[in-house]
C-alpha positions as a Python dict, from the first residue, in 0.01 Angstrom:
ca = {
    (1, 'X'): (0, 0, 0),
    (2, 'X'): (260, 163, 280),
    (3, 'X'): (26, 156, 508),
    (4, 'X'): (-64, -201, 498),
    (5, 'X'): (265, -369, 507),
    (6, 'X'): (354, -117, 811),
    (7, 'X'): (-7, -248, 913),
    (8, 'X'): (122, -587, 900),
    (9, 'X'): (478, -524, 989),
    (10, 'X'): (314, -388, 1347),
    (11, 'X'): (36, -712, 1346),
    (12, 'X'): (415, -956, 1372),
    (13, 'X'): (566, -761, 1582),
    (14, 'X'): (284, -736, 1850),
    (15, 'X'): (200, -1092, 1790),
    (16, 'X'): (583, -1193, 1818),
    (17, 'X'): (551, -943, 2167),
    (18, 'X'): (217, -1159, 2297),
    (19, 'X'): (404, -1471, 2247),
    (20, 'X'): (719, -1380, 2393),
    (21, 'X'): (512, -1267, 2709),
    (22, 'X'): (283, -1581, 2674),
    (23, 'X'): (635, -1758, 2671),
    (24, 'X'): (797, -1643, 2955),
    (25, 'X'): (472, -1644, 3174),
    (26, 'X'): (490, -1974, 3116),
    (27, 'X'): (832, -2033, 3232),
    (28, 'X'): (772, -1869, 3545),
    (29, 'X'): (460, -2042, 3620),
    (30, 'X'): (674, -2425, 3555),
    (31, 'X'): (941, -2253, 3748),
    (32, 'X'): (702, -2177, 4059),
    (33, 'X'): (551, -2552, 4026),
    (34, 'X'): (887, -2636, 4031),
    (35, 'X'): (998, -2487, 4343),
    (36, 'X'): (680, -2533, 4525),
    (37, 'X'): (733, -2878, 4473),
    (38, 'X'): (1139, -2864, 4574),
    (39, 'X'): (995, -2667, 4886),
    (40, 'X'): (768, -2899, 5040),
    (41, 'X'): (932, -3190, 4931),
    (42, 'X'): (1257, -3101, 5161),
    (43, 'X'): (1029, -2925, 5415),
    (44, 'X'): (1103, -3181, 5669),
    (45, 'X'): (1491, -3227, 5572),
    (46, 'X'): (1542, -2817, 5563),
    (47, 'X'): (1397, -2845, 5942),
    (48, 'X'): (1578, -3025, 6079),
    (49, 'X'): (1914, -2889, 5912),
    (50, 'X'): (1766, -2546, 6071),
    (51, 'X'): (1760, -2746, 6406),
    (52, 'X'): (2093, -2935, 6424),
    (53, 'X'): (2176, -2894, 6742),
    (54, 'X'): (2516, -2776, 6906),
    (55, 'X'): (2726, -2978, 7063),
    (56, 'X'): (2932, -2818, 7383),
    (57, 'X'): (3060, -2916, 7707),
    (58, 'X'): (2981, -2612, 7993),
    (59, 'X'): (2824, -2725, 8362),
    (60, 'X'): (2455, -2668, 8409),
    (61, 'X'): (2338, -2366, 8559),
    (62, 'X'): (2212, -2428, 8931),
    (63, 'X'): (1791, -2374, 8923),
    (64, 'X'): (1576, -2422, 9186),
    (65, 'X'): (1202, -2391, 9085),
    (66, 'X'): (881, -2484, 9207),
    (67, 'X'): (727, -2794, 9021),
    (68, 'X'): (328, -2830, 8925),
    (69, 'X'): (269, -2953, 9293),
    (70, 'X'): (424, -2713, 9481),
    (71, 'X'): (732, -2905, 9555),
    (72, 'X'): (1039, -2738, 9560),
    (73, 'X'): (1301, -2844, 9289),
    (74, 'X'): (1662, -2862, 9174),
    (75, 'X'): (1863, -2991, 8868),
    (76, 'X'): (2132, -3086, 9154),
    (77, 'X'): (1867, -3332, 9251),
    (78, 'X'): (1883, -3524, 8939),
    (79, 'X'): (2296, -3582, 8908),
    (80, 'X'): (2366, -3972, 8803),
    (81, 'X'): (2060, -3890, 8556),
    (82, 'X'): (2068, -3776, 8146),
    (83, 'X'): (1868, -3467, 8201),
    (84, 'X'): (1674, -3303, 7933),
    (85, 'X'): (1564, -2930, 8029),
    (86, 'X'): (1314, -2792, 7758),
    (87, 'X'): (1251, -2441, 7828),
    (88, 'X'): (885, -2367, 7679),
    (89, 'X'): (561, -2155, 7717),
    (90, 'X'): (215, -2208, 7672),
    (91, 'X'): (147, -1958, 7408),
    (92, 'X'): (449, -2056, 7205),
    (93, 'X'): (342, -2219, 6873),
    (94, 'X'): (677, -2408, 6826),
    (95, 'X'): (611, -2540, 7187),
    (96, 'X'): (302, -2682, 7120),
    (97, 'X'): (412, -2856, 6819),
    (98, 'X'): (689, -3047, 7001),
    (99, 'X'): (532, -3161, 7285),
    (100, 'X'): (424, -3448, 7182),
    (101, 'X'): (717, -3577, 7032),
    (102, 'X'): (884, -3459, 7358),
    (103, 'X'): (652, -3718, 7594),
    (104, 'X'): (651, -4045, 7319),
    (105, 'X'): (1043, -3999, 7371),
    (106, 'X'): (1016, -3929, 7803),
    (107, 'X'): (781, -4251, 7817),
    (108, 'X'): (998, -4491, 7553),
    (109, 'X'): (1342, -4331, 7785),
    (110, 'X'): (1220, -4283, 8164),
    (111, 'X'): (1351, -4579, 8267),
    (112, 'X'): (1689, -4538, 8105),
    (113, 'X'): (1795, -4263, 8376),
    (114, 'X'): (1681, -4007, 8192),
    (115, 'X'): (1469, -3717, 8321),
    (116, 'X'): (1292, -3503, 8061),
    (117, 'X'): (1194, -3128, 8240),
    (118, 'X'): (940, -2887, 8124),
    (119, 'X'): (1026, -2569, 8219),
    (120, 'X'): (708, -2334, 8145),
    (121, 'X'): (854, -1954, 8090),
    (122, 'X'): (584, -1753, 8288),
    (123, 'X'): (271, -1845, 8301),
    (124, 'X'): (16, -1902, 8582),
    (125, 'X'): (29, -2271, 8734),
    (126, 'X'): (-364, -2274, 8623),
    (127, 'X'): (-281, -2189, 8299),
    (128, 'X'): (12, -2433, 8318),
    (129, 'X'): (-180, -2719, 8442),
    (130, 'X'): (-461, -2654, 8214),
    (131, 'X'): (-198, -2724, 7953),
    (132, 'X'): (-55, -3010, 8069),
    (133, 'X'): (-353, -3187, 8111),
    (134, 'X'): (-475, -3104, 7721),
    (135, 'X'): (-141, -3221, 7591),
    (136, 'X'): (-143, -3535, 7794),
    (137, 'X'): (229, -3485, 7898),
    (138, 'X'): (361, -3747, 8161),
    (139, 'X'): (710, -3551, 8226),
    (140, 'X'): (764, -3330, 8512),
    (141, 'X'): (680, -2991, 8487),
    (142, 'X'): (814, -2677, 8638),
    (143, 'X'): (714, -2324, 8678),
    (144, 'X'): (918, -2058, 8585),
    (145, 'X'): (701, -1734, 8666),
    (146, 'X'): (1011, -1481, 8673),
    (147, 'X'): (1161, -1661, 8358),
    (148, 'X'): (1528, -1757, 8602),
    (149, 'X'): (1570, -2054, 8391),
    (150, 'X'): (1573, -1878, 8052),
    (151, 'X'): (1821, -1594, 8204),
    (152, 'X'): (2033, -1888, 8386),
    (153, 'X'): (2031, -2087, 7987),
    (154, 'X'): (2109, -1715, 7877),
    (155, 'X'): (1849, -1792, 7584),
    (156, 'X'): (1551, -1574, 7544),
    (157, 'X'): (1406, -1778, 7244),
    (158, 'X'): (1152, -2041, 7307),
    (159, 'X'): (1175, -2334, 7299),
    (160, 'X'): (1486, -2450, 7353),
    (161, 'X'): (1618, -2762, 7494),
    (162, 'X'): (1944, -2891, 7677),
    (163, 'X'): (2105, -3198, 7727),
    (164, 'X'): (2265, -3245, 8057),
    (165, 'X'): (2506, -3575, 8103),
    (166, 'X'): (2501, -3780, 8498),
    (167, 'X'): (2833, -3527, 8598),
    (168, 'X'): (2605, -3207, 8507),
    (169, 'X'): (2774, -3102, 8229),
    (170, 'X'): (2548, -2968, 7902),
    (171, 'X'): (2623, -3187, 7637),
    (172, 'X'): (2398, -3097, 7376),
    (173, 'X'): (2158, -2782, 7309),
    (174, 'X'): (1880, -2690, 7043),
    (175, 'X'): (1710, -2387, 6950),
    (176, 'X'): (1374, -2414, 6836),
    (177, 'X'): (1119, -2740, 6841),
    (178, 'X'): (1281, -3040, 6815),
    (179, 'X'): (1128, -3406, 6715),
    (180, 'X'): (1124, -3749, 6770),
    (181, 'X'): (1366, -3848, 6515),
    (182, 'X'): (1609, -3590, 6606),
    (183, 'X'): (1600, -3682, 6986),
    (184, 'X'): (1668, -4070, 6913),
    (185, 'X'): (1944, -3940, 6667),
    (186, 'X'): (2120, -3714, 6910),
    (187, 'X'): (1992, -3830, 7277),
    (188, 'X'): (1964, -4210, 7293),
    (189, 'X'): (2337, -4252, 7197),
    (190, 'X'): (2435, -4090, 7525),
    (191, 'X'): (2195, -4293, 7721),
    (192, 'X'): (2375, -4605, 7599),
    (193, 'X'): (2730, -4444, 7732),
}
């Protein structure tokens, strides 16, 4: 008679043990759907927090480059302009993703005096102009084969973009991709000073 109610004492327990575990299982499996959900819901709006950009005021460094043509280039030459200088690469994932949200904004804003620079980060104009050509970008490229541009920005990541007023002065500067909506948000208000 011991021996069953122990036998039946243990059956409770290790069924009150199964449901506990059955219980909190689920809880962590509602808890995952849960965040997934929170996750790619605010996917976009946690991007772009990541990609606020800075605001400063510092003068542009001087670069001279070479552009897709062989033509020798400046940022001096474009003073009286709102320059953007994106500093990119063709293997750079980031890159890729941005570019074209980077030429809808060049072709709605050219004719605003505003410039919008590629600056490619060391690869070979073939490779570059292969590129350019698949992405169907429209704004001037340059090529950076000894990277001076990145060491002149002092920023080794890729991409990352500056915003240079008509005096020359940086205004604005991201790290990482940027998009369309971010670039009318932060850009186009300077191009109506």
């Amino acid at each position: 008679m011991e021996n069953v109610r122990r036998s039946r004492k243990a059956r409770k327990q290790n069924e009150a043990k199964i449901t506990a575990m059955f219980l909190i299982g689920a809880l962590l499996l509602v808890f995952g759907v849960i965040g997934i959900i929170l996750l790619s819901g605010n996917s976009q709006a946690s991007s772009e927090f990541e990609n606020t950009p800075a605001e400063v005021s510092y003068p542009a460094p001087e670069i001279n480059l070479v552009d897709l043509e062989g033509n020798s280039v400046s940022l001096e030459d474009y003073l009286g302009k709102t320059v953007m200088v994106n500093n990119w690469a063709t293997w750079c994932p980031p890159c890729k993703a941005e570019m074209p949200d980077l030429d809808r904004y060049y072709q709605t804003h050219k004719d605003e005096d505003f410039i919008l620079i590629g600056i490619e980060a060391g690869d070979t104009e073939a490779n570059v102009s292969s590129f350019v050509q698949s992405y169907g970008i429209n704004f001037p490229i340059w090529l950076d084969a000894k990277q001076e541009a990145v060491q002149a920005f002092r920023n080794n990541g890729l991409p990352n973009s500056y915003i240079i007023d008509t005096s020359g002065t940086i205004r604005i500067v991201w790290n990482g991709a940027v998009t369309l909506k971010q670039l009318e948000k932060y850009v186009t208000p300077l191009l109506e000073d």
